[in-house]
mmCIF file with all atom_site columns, C-alpha atoms in Angstrom:
data_model
loop_
_atom_site.group_PDB
_atom_site.id
_atom_site.type_symbol
_atom_site.label_atom_id
_atom_site.label_alt_id
_atom_site.label_comp_id
_atom_site.label_asym_id
_atom_site.label_entity_id
_atom_site.label_seq_id
_atom_site.pdbx_PDB_ins_code
_atom_site.Cartn_x
_atom_site.Cartn_y
_atom_site.Cartn_z
_atom_site.occupancy
_atom_site.B_iso_or_equiv
_atom_site.pdbx_formal_charge
_atom_site.auth_seq_id
_atom_site.auth_comp_id
_atom_site.auth_asym_id
_atom_site.auth_atom_id
_atom_site.pdbx_PDB_model_num
ATOM 1   C CA . MET A 1 1   ? 15.138  -10.690 14.470  1.00 32.00 ? 1074 MET A CA 1
ATOM 2   C CA . ARG A 1 2   ? 12.881  -8.378  12.469  1.00 34.00 ? 1075 ARG A CA 1
ATOM 3   C CA . ASN A 1 3   ? 10.327  -8.219  15.290  1.00 35.00 ? 1076 ASN A CA 1
ATOM 4   C CA . LYS A 1 4   ? 13.060  -7.228  17.738  1.00 33.00 ? 1077 LYS A CA 1
ATOM 5   C CA . ILE A 1 5   ? 14.307  -4.445  15.474  1.00 30.00 ? 1078 ILE A CA 1
ATOM 6   C CA . TYR A 1 6   ? 10.769  -3.260  14.911  1.00 31.00 ? 1079 TYR A CA 1
ATOM 7   C CA . SER A 1 7   ? 10.011  -3.136  18.644  1.00 34.00 ? 1080 SER A CA 1
ATOM 8   C CA . GLU A 1 8   ? 13.130  -1.089  19.405  1.00 40.00 ? 1081 GLU A CA 1
ATOM 9   C CA . LYS A 1 9   ? 12.304  1.532   16.801  1.00 43.00 ? 1082 LYS A CA 1
ATOM 10  C CA . ARG A 1 10  ? 8.525   1.426   17.057  1.00 40.00 ? 1083 ARG A CA 1
ATOM 11  C CA . ARG A 1 11  ? 8.102   4.493   19.257  1.00 43.00 ? 1084 ARG A CA 1
ATOM 12  C CA . THR A 1 12  ? 10.140  6.686   16.907  1.00 49.00 ? 1085 THR A CA 1
ATOM 13  C CA . ILE A 1 13  ? 8.249   5.491   13.829  1.00 46.00 ? 1086 ILE A CA 1
ATOM 14  C CA . TYR A 1 14  ? 4.894   5.824   15.557  1.00 42.00 ? 1087 TYR A CA 1
ATOM 15  C CA . ARG A 1 15  ? 5.585   9.470   16.463  1.00 47.00 ? 1088 ARG A CA 1
ATOM 16  C CA . PHE A 1 16  ? 6.498   10.122  12.841  1.00 50.00 ? 1089 PHE A CA 1
ATOM 17  C CA . VAL A 1 17  ? 3.337   8.485   11.524  1.00 48.00 ? 1090 VAL A CA 1
ATOM 18  C CA . ASN A 1 18  ? 1.180   10.300  14.062  1.00 47.00 ? 1091 ASN A CA 1
ATOM 19  C CA . GLN A 1 19  ? 2.460   13.619  12.734  1.00 48.00 ? 1092 GLN A CA 1
ATOM 20  C CA . VAL A 1 20  ? 1.124   12.642  9.319   1.00 44.00 ? 1093 VAL A CA 1
ATOM 21  C CA . LEU A 1 21  ? -2.172  11.370  10.745  1.00 42.00 ? 1094 LEU A CA 1
ATOM 22  C CA . LYS A 1 22  ? -2.803  14.679  12.481  1.00 43.00 ? 1095 LYS A CA 1
ATOM 23  C CA . ASN A 1 23  ? -6.177  16.107  11.386  1.00 42.00 ? 1096 ASN A CA 1
ATOM 24  C CA . SER A 1 24  ? -6.757  13.008  9.266   1.00 41.00 ? 1097 SER A CA 1
ATOM 25  C CA . PHE A 1 25  ? -9.897  10.898  8.912   1.00 41.00 ? 1098 PHE A CA 1
ATOM 26  C CA . ILE A 1 26  ? -8.693  8.658   11.763  1.00 41.00 ? 1099 ILE A CA 1
ATOM 27  C CA . ALA A 1 27  ? -8.247  11.606  14.099  1.00 42.00 ? 1100 ALA A CA 1
ATOM 28  C CA . LYS A 1 28  ? -11.720 12.844  13.213  1.00 42.00 ? 1101 LYS A CA 1
ATOM 29  C CA . LEU A 1 29  ? -13.199 9.470   14.045  1.00 41.00 ? 1102 LEU A CA 1
ATOM 30  C CA . ILE A 1 30  ? -11.525 9.534   17.441  1.00 38.00 ? 1103 ILE A CA 1
ATOM 31  C CA . HIS A 1 31  ? -13.018 12.947  18.136  1.00 38.00 ? 1104 HIS A CA 1
ATOM 32  C CA . LYS A 1 32  ? -16.364 11.954  16.595  1.00 37.00 ? 1105 LYS A CA 1
ATOM 33  C CA . GLU A 1 33  ? -16.165 14.688  13.982  1.00 38.00 ? 1106 GLU A CA 1
ATOM 34  C CA . GLN A 1 34  ? -17.646 12.728  11.126  1.00 37.00 ? 1107 GLN A CA 1
ATOM 35  C CA . THR A 1 35  ? -19.576 15.514  9.437   1.00 34.00 ? 1108 THR A CA 1
ATOM 36  C CA . HIS A 1 36  ? -17.011 16.189  6.712   1.00 38.00 ? 1109 HIS A CA 1
ATOM 37  C CA . GLN A 1 37  ? -15.016 13.592  4.794   1.00 47.00 ? 1110 GLN A CA 1
ATOM 38  C CA . SER A 1 38  ? -11.275 14.226  5.038   1.00 71.00 ? 1111 SER A CA 1
ATOM 39  C CA . LEU A 1 39  ? -9.586  15.433  1.872   1.00 81.00 ? 1112 LEU A CA 1
ATOM 40  C CA . GLU A 1 40  ? -6.883  12.818  2.492   1.00 86.00 ? 1113 GLU A CA 1
ATOM 41  C CA . ILE A 1 41  ? -9.188  9.768   2.539   1.00 89.00 ? 1114 ILE A CA 1
ATOM 42  C CA . ASP A 1 42  ? -10.602 7.737   -0.349  1.00 92.00 ? 1115 ASP A CA 1
ATOM 43  C CA . ALA A 1 43  ? -14.375 7.672   0.131   1.00 91.00 ? 1116 ALA A CA 1
ATOM 44  C CA . LEU A 1 44  ? -14.819 4.192   -1.356  1.00 93.00 ? 1117 LEU A CA 1
ATOM 45  C CA . THR A 1 45  ? -12.205 2.312   0.680   1.00 93.00 ? 1118 THR A CA 1
ATOM 46  C CA . GLY A 1 46  ? -11.383 4.450   3.714   1.00 91.00 ? 1119 GLY A CA 1
ATOM 47  C CA . VAL A 1 47  ? -7.637  4.334   2.975   1.00 92.00 ? 1120 VAL A CA 1
ATOM 48  C CA . TYR A 1 48  ? -5.516  7.328   2.013   1.00 91.00 ? 1121 TYR A CA 1
ATOM 49  C CA . ASN A 1 49  ? -6.241  8.828   -1.403  1.00 93.00 ? 1122 ASN A CA 1
ATOM 50  C CA . GLN A 1 50  ? -3.641  10.167  -3.818  1.00 92.00 ? 1123 GLN A CA 1
ATOM 51  C CA . PHE A 1 51  ? -3.566  13.563  -2.126  1.00 90.00 ? 1124 PHE A CA 1
ATOM 52  C CA . GLY A 1 52  ? -3.051  12.034  1.314   1.00 87.00 ? 1125 GLY A CA 1
ATOM 53  C CA . ILE A 1 53  ? -0.331  9.672   0.107   1.00 89.00 ? 1126 ILE A CA 1
ATOM 54  C CA . ASN A 1 54  ? 1.487   12.463  -1.721  1.00 88.00 ? 1127 ASN A CA 1
ATOM 55  C CA . GLN A 1 55  ? 1.523   14.491  1.498   1.00 84.00 ? 1128 GLN A CA 1
ATOM 56  C CA . PHE A 1 56  ? 3.052   11.558  3.332   1.00 84.00 ? 1129 PHE A CA 1
ATOM 57  C CA . ILE A 1 57  ? 5.645   10.843  0.625   1.00 86.00 ? 1130 ILE A CA 1
ATOM 58  C CA . LYS A 1 58  ? 6.871   14.438  0.884   1.00 82.00 ? 1131 LYS A CA 1
ATOM 59  C CA . GLU A 1 59  ? 7.685   13.769  4.544   1.00 79.00 ? 1132 GLU A CA 1
ATOM 60  C CA . LEU A 1 60  ? 9.675   10.596  3.895   1.00 79.00 ? 1133 LEU A CA 1
ATOM 61  C CA . HIS A 1 61  ? 13.354  11.126  4.601   1.00 71.00 ? 1134 HIS A CA 1
ATOM 62  C CA . PRO A 1 62  ? 16.159  8.596   5.071   1.00 62.00 ? 1135 PRO A CA 1
ATOM 63  C CA . GLN A 1 63  ? 16.887  7.785   8.696   1.00 68.00 ? 1136 GLN A CA 1
ATOM 64  C CA . GLU A 1 64  ? 20.013  6.116   10.052  1.00 65.00 ? 1137 GLU A CA 1
ATOM 65  C CA . ALA A 1 65  ? 19.745  2.311   9.758   1.00 68.00 ? 1138 ALA A CA 1
ATOM 66  C CA . MET A 1 66  ? 16.039  2.567   8.983   1.00 78.00 ? 1139 MET A CA 1
ATOM 67  C CA . ASN A 1 67  ? 14.905  2.120   5.388   1.00 87.00 ? 1140 ASN A CA 1
ATOM 68  C CA . TYR A 1 68  ? 11.357  2.207   4.084   1.00 89.00 ? 1141 TYR A CA 1
ATOM 69  C CA . GLY A 1 69  ? 9.792   0.341   1.212   1.00 92.00 ? 1142 GLY A CA 1
ATOM 70  C CA . ILE A 1 70  ? 7.127   1.236   -1.333  1.00 93.00 ? 1143 ILE A CA 1
ATOM 71  C CA . LEU A 1 71  ? 4.842   -1.399  -2.810  1.00 95.00 ? 1144 LEU A CA 1
ATOM 72  C CA . LEU A 1 72  ? 2.513   -0.693  -5.734  1.00 95.00 ? 1145 LEU A CA 1
ATOM 73  C CA . ILE A 1 73  ? -0.288  -3.140  -6.557  1.00 95.00 ? 1146 ILE A CA 1
ATOM 74  C CA . ASN A 1 74  ? -2.465  -2.740  -9.630  1.00 94.00 ? 1147 ASN A CA 1
ATOM 75  C CA . ILE A 1 75  ? -5.636  -4.599  -10.663 1.00 94.00 ? 1148 ILE A CA 1
ATOM 76  C CA . ASP A 1 76  ? -4.720  -5.155  -14.310 1.00 92.00 ? 1149 ASP A CA 1
ATOM 77  C CA . ASN A 1 77  ? -8.177  -6.426  -15.311 1.00 93.00 ? 1150 ASN A CA 1
ATOM 78  C CA . PHE A 1 78  ? -10.127 -3.712  -13.474 1.00 95.00 ? 1151 PHE A CA 1
ATOM 79  C CA . ASP A 1 79  ? -11.916 -2.450  -16.615 1.00 95.00 ? 1152 ASP A CA 1
ATOM 80  C CA . GLU A 1 80  ? -12.831 -6.015  -17.572 1.00 94.00 ? 1153 GLU A CA 1
ATOM 81  C CA . ILE A 1 81  ? -14.359 -6.617  -14.138 1.00 94.00 ? 1154 ILE A CA 1
ATOM 82  C CA . CYS A 1 82  ? -16.451 -3.486  -14.526 1.00 94.00 ? 1155 CYS A CA 1
ATOM 83  C CA . SER A 1 83  ? -17.685 -4.371  -18.030 1.00 94.00 ? 1156 SER A CA 1
ATOM 84  C CA . GLN A 1 84  ? -18.116 -8.113  -17.454 1.00 93.00 ? 1157 GLN A CA 1
ATOM 85  C CA . TYR A 1 85  ? -19.939 -7.806  -14.143 1.00 93.00 ? 1158 TYR A CA 1
ATOM 86  C CA . SER A 1 86  ? -20.905 -4.319  -12.988 1.00 93.00 ? 1159 SER A CA 1
ATOM 87  C CA . GLN A 1 87  ? -19.551 -1.139  -11.477 1.00 93.00 ? 1160 GLN A CA 1
ATOM 88  C CA . LYS A 1 88  ? -20.706 -2.411  -8.096  1.00 94.00 ? 1161 LYS A CA 1
ATOM 89  C CA . ALA A 1 89  ? -18.587 -5.546  -8.575  1.00 94.00 ? 1162 ALA A CA 1
ATOM 90  C CA . SER A 1 90  ? -15.529 -3.429  -9.372  1.00 95.00 ? 1163 SER A CA 1
ATOM 91  C CA . HIS A 1 91  ? -16.180 -1.322  -6.269  1.00 95.00 ? 1164 HIS A CA 1
ATOM 92  C CA . ASP A 1 92  ? -16.568 -4.472  -4.164  1.00 95.00 ? 1165 ASP A CA 1
ATOM 93  C CA . THR A 1 93  ? -13.258 -5.724  -5.549  1.00 95.00 ? 1166 THR A CA 1
ATOM 94  C CA . VAL A 1 94  ? -11.428 -2.514  -4.647  1.00 96.00 ? 1167 VAL A CA 1
ATOM 95  C CA . ARG A 1 95  ? -12.924 -2.481  -1.157  1.00 95.00 ? 1168 ARG A CA 1
ATOM 96  C CA . HIS A 1 96  ? -12.019 -6.148  -0.709  1.00 95.00 ? 1169 HIS A CA 1
ATOM 97  C CA . ILE A 1 97  ? -8.365  -5.577  -1.592  1.00 96.00 ? 1170 ILE A CA 1
ATOM 98  C CA . ALA A 1 98  ? -8.132  -2.463  0.574   1.00 95.00 ? 1171 ALA A CA 1
ATOM 99  C CA . HIS A 1 99  ? -9.605  -4.342  3.535   1.00 94.00 ? 1172 HIS A CA 1
ATOM 100 C CA . LYS A 1 100 ? -7.168  -7.242  3.179   1.00 94.00 ? 1173 LYS A CA 1
ATOM 101 C CA . LEU A 1 101 ? -4.176  -4.934  2.854   1.00 94.00 ? 1174 LEU A CA 1
ATOM 102 C CA . VAL A 1 102 ? -5.098  -2.779  5.851   1.00 93.00 ? 1175 VAL A CA 1
ATOM 103 C CA . ASN A 1 103 ? -5.726  -5.789  8.075   1.00 92.00 ? 1176 ASN A CA 1
ATOM 104 C CA . ASN A 1 104 ? -2.481  -7.564  7.209   1.00 93.00 ? 1177 ASN A CA 1
ATOM 105 C CA . ILE A 1 105 ? 0.160   -4.886  7.794   1.00 91.00 ? 1178 ILE A CA 1
ATOM 106 C CA . ARG A 1 106 ? 1.678   -3.299  10.891  1.00 87.00 ? 1179 ARG A CA 1
ATOM 107 C CA . GLU A 1 107 ? -0.026  -0.294  12.437  1.00 82.00 ? 1180 GLU A CA 1
ATOM 108 C CA . THR A 1 108 ? 2.909   1.941   11.463  1.00 82.00 ? 1181 THR A CA 1
ATOM 109 C CA . ASP A 1 109 ? 2.600   1.065   7.755   1.00 90.00 ? 1182 ASP A CA 1
ATOM 110 C CA . LEU A 1 110 ? 0.252   2.916   5.423   1.00 91.00 ? 1183 LEU A CA 1
ATOM 111 C CA . VAL A 1 111 ? -2.109  1.914   2.626   1.00 94.00 ? 1184 VAL A CA 1
ATOM 112 C CA . GLY A 1 112 ? -3.367  4.284   -0.041  1.00 95.00 ? 1185 GLY A CA 1
ATOM 113 C CA . ARG A 1 113 ? -5.286  4.245   -3.312  1.00 96.00 ? 1186 ARG A CA 1
ATOM 114 C CA . LEU A 1 114 ? -3.469  6.041   -6.115  1.00 94.00 ? 1187 LEU A CA 1
ATOM 115 C CA . SER A 1 115 ? -6.098  5.522   -8.827  1.00 94.00 ? 1188 SER A CA 1
ATOM 116 C CA . ASP A 1 116 ? -9.218  3.485   -9.587  1.00 95.00 ? 1189 ASP A CA 1
ATOM 117 C CA . SER A 1 117 ? -7.173  0.298   -9.813  1.00 95.00 ? 1190 SER A CA 1
ATOM 118 C CA . GLU A 1 118 ? -3.857  0.973   -8.050  1.00 96.00 ? 1191 GLU A CA 1
ATOM 119 C CA . PHE A 1 119 ? -2.848  0.739   -4.398  1.00 97.00 ? 1192 PHE A CA 1
ATOM 120 C CA . ILE A 1 120 ? 0.299   1.910   -2.665  1.00 96.00 ? 1193 ILE A CA 1
ATOM 121 C CA . LEU A 1 121 ? 1.806   0.686   0.601   1.00 95.00 ? 1194 LEU A CA 1
ATOM 122 C CA . ILE A 1 122 ? 4.542   2.485   2.506   1.00 93.00 ? 1195 ILE A CA 1
ATOM 123 C CA . LEU A 1 123 ? 6.319   0.085   4.852   1.00 92.00 ? 1196 LEU A CA 1
ATOM 124 C CA . ASN A 1 124 ? 8.593   1.430   7.579   1.00 88.00 ? 1197 ASN A CA 1
ATOM 125 C CA . ASP A 1 125 ? 11.840  -0.049  8.923   1.00 88.00 ? 1198 ASP A CA 1
ATOM 126 C CA . ILE A 1 126 ? 12.249  -2.775  6.326   1.00 89.00 ? 1199 ILE A CA 1
ATOM 127 C CA . ASN A 1 127 ? 14.828  -4.389  4.089   1.00 88.00 ? 1200 ASN A CA 1
ATOM 128 C CA . GLN A 1 128 ? 14.546  -6.015  0.693   1.00 87.00 ? 1201 GLN A CA 1
ATOM 129 C CA . GLU A 1 129 ? 14.229  -9.576  2.010   1.00 88.00 ? 1202 GLU A CA 1
ATOM 130 C CA . ASN A 1 130 ? 11.464  -8.667  4.462   1.00 90.00 ? 1203 ASN A CA 1
ATOM 131 C CA . MET A 1 131 ? 9.742   -6.670  1.753   1.00 90.00 ? 1204 MET A CA 1
ATOM 132 C CA . ALA A 1 132 ? 9.593   -9.669  -0.590  1.00 88.00 ? 1205 ALA A CA 1
ATOM 133 C CA . GLN A 1 133 ? 8.169   -11.850 2.187   1.00 91.00 ? 1206 GLN A CA 1
ATOM 134 C CA . ILE A 1 134 ? 5.464   -9.311  3.013   1.00 92.00 ? 1207 ILE A CA 1
ATOM 135 C CA . VAL A 1 135 ? 4.493   -8.918  -0.639  1.00 91.00 ? 1208 VAL A CA 1
ATOM 136 C CA . ASN A 1 136 ? 4.084   -12.657 -1.096  1.00 90.00 ? 1209 ASN A CA 1
ATOM 137 C CA . ARG A 1 137 ? 1.995   -12.909 2.065   1.00 93.00 ? 1210 ARG A CA 1
ATOM 138 C CA . LEU A 1 138 ? -0.273  -10.008 1.100   1.00 94.00 ? 1211 LEU A CA 1
ATOM 139 C CA . LEU A 1 139 ? -0.882  -11.359 -2.385  1.00 91.00 ? 1212 LEU A CA 1
ATOM 140 C CA . GLN A 1 140 ? -1.687  -14.797 -0.998  1.00 91.00 ? 1213 GLN A CA 1
ATOM 141 C CA . VAL A 1 141 ? -4.195  -13.290 1.430   1.00 92.00 ? 1214 VAL A CA 1
ATOM 142 C CA . VAL A 1 142 ? -5.920  -11.333 -1.341  1.00 92.00 ? 1215 VAL A CA 1
ATOM 143 C CA . GLN A 1 143 ? -6.067  -14.332 -3.675  1.00 87.00 ? 1216 GLN A CA 1
ATOM 144 C CA . ALA A 1 144 ? -7.213  -16.714 -0.933  1.00 88.00 ? 1217 ALA A CA 1
ATOM 145 C CA . HIS A 1 145 ? -10.382 -14.703 -0.333  1.00 87.00 ? 1218 HIS A CA 1
ATOM 146 C CA . PRO A 1 146 ? -11.864 -13.966 -3.770  1.00 88.00 ? 1219 PRO A CA 1
ATOM 147 C CA . VAL A 1 147 ? -14.715 -11.555 -4.345  1.00 90.00 ? 1220 VAL A CA 1
ATOM 148 C CA . LYS A 1 148 ? -17.946 -13.212 -5.446  1.00 89.00 ? 1221 LYS A CA 1
ATOM 149 C CA . THR A 1 149 ? -20.760 -11.706 -7.475  1.00 87.00 ? 1222 THR A CA 1
ATOM 150 C CA . LYS A 1 150 ? -23.859 -13.490 -8.753  1.00 83.00 ? 1223 LYS A CA 1
ATOM 151 C CA . GLY A 1 151 ? -22.418 -16.764 -7.491  1.00 85.00 ? 1224 GLY A CA 1
ATOM 152 C CA . LYS A 1 152 ? -19.181 -16.368 -9.463  1.00 89.00 ? 1225 LYS A CA 1
ATOM 153 C CA . GLU A 1 153 ? -15.682 -15.677 -8.235  1.00 92.00 ? 1226 GLU A CA 1
ATOM 154 C CA . ILE A 1 154 ? -14.071 -12.614 -9.762  1.00 92.00 ? 1227 ILE A CA 1
ATOM 155 C CA . GLU A 1 155 ? -10.680 -13.441 -11.229 1.00 90.00 ? 1228 GLU A CA 1
ATOM 156 C CA . LEU A 1 156 ? -7.996  -10.987 -10.191 1.00 91.00 ? 1229 LEU A CA 1
ATOM 157 C CA . ARG A 1 157 ? -4.963  -10.271 -12.353 1.00 91.00 ? 1230 ARG A CA 1
ATOM 158 C CA . LEU A 1 158 ? -2.533  -8.269  -10.277 1.00 91.00 ? 1231 LEU A CA 1
ATOM 159 C CA . SER A 1 159 ? 0.819   -6.722  -11.042 1.00 90.00 ? 1232 SER A CA 1
ATOM 160 C CA . TYR A 1 160 ? 3.101   -5.200  -8.443  1.00 91.00 ? 1233 TYR A CA 1
ATOM 161 C CA . GLY A 1 161 ? 6.413   -3.454  -8.046  1.00 92.00 ? 1234 GLY A CA 1
ATOM 162 C CA . ILE A 1 162 ? 8.552   -2.809  -4.999  1.00 92.00 ? 1235 ILE A CA 1
ATOM 163 C CA . SER A 1 163 ? 11.473  -0.603  -4.108  1.00 91.00 ? 1236 SER A CA 1
ATOM 164 C CA . VAL A 1 164 ? 13.412  -0.117  -0.871  1.00 91.00 ? 1237 VAL A CA 1
ATOM 165 C CA . SER A 1 165 ? 15.162  3.114   0.086   1.00 89.00 ? 1238 SER A CA 1
ATOM 166 C CA . ASP A 1 166 ? 18.711  3.639   1.220   1.00 84.00 ? 1239 ASP A CA 1
ATOM 167 C CA . GLN A 1 167 ? 20.365  6.578   2.969   1.00 77.00 ? 1240 GLN A CA 1
ATOM 168 C CA . GLN A 1 168 ? 20.687  8.599   -0.247  1.00 79.00 ? 1241 GLN A CA 1
ATOM 169 C CA . SER A 1 169 ? 17.232  7.875   -1.676  1.00 80.00 ? 1242 SER A CA 1
ATOM 170 C CA . LYS A 1 170 ? 14.705  10.565  -2.435  1.00 86.00 ? 1243 LYS A CA 1
ATOM 171 C CA . SER A 1 171 ? 11.125  9.442   -1.868  1.00 86.00 ? 1244 SER A CA 1
ATOM 172 C CA . GLN A 1 172 ? 10.015  10.277  -5.423  1.00 88.00 ? 1245 GLN A CA 1
ATOM 173 C CA . ASP A 1 173 ? 12.876  8.170   -6.790  1.00 89.00 ? 1246 ASP A CA 1
ATOM 174 C CA . VAL A 1 174 ? 11.843  5.204   -4.647  1.00 89.00 ? 1247 VAL A CA 1
ATOM 175 C CA . LEU A 1 175 ? 8.263   5.615   -5.858  1.00 90.00 ? 1248 LEU A CA 1
ATOM 176 C CA . GLN A 1 176 ? 9.344   5.826   -9.501  1.00 89.00 ? 1249 GLN A CA 1
ATOM 177 C CA . GLN A 1 177 ? 11.505  2.718   -9.111  1.00 89.00 ? 1250 GLN A CA 1
ATOM 178 C CA . ALA A 1 178 ? 8.543   0.767   -7.691  1.00 90.00 ? 1251 ALA A CA 1
ATOM 179 C CA . ASP A 1 179 ? 6.385   1.957   -10.595 1.00 89.00 ? 1252 ASP A CA 1
ATOM 180 C CA . HIS A 1 180 ? 9.074   0.948   -13.091 1.00 87.00 ? 1253 HIS A CA 1
ATOM 181 C CA . ASN A 1 181 ? 9.304   -2.500  -11.517 1.00 86.00 ? 1254 ASN A CA 1
ATOM 182 C CA . ARG A 1 182 ? 5.523   -2.913  -11.693 1.00 86.00 ? 1255 ARG A CA 1
ATOM 183 C CA . PHE A 1 183 ? 5.562   -1.984  -15.372 1.00 82.00 ? 1256 PHE A CA 1
ATOM 184 C CA . ILE A 1 184 ? 8.213   -4.646  -16.009 1.00 80.00 ? 1257 ILE A CA 1
ATOM 185 C CA . MET A 1 185 ? 6.115   -7.221  -14.202 1.00 73.00 ? 1258 MET A CA 1
ATOM 186 C CA . LYS A 1 186 ? 3.101   -6.684  -16.454 1.00 71.00 ? 1259 LYS A CA 1
ATOM 187 C CA . GLY A 1 187 ? 5.075   -8.254  -19.300 1.00 61.00 ? 1260 GLY A CA 1
ATOM 188 C CA . GLN A 1 188 ? 5.876   -11.409 -17.357 1.00 60.00 ? 1261 GLN A CA 1
ATOM 189 C CA . SER A 1 189 ? 3.934   -14.643 -17.744 1.00 45.00 ? 1262 SER A CA 1
ATOM 190 C CA . HIS A 1 190 ? 4.134   -15.547 -14.057 1.00 44.00 ? 1263 HIS A CA 1
ATOM 191 C CA . PRO A 1 191 ? 1.355   -13.747 -12.159 1.00 44.00 ? 1264 PRO A CA 1
ATOM 192 C CA . PHE A 1 192 ? 3.453   -13.052 -9.071  1.00 43.00 ? 1265 PHE A CA 1
ATOM 193 C CA . TYR A 1 193 ? 6.758   -11.887 -10.463 1.00 35.00 ? 1266 TYR A CA 1
ATOM 194 C CA . ALA A 1 194 ? 8.356   -8.480  -10.126 1.00 37.00 ? 1267 ALA A CA 1
ATOM 195 C CA . GLU A 1 195 ? 11.752  -6.945  -10.393 1.00 37.00 ? 1268 GLU A CA 1
ATOM 196 C CA . SER A 1 196 ? 12.819  -5.472  -7.070  1.00 37.00 ? 1269 SER A CA 1
ATOM 197 C CA . GLN A 1 197 ? 15.949  -3.777  -5.887  1.00 37.00 ? 1270 GLN A CA 1
ATOM 198 C CA . ILE A 1 198 ? 17.368  -1.457  -3.276  1.00 35.00 ? 1271 ILE A CA 1
ATOM 199 C CA . PHE A 1 199 ? 17.464  1.964   -4.842  1.00 35.00 ? 1272 PHE A CA 1
ATOM 200 C CA . SER A 1 200 ? 20.869  3.581   -4.775  1.00 29.00 ? 1273 SER A CA 1
#
């Protein structure tokens, strides 16, 4: 059912996303203008940086019968990875996660890097149930392909938070709710637990 809904609305969403991608790193690649790195792209991972994501969030508005979700994923032991292994290992870890996220979402969804250790995903045309399924799948993909350095697998401790919009939601409120839910999760003993709710 979700695939059918997605297909019917895909053209509308794609036009919306293309407006945001205008003059972005992707557009420059298409036109072979690679001389200057886009201000919207994280140089380490190739996904949107905080500036680029903030620009996109400003454009998020409720649409009739079409909610969006925000997922925040943080590497809680990022500093430990850097000190225990090396800065290169921490960079490899970040690139690894970014690669897995980008390659396991729809083309109309976006991935960004908010800080050294935190990623954000903006998922279009989604409900809370679908959101939970996608989160579980993404985390399983990341954990199933661990980063290795000096013959050792790097342990990842991840926390995440999700929030889904409704017709009255402001994008900053949805983002703050996802961040609040991630903060709650950090105190839980189960590695893949998070509070999630439709923001109203």
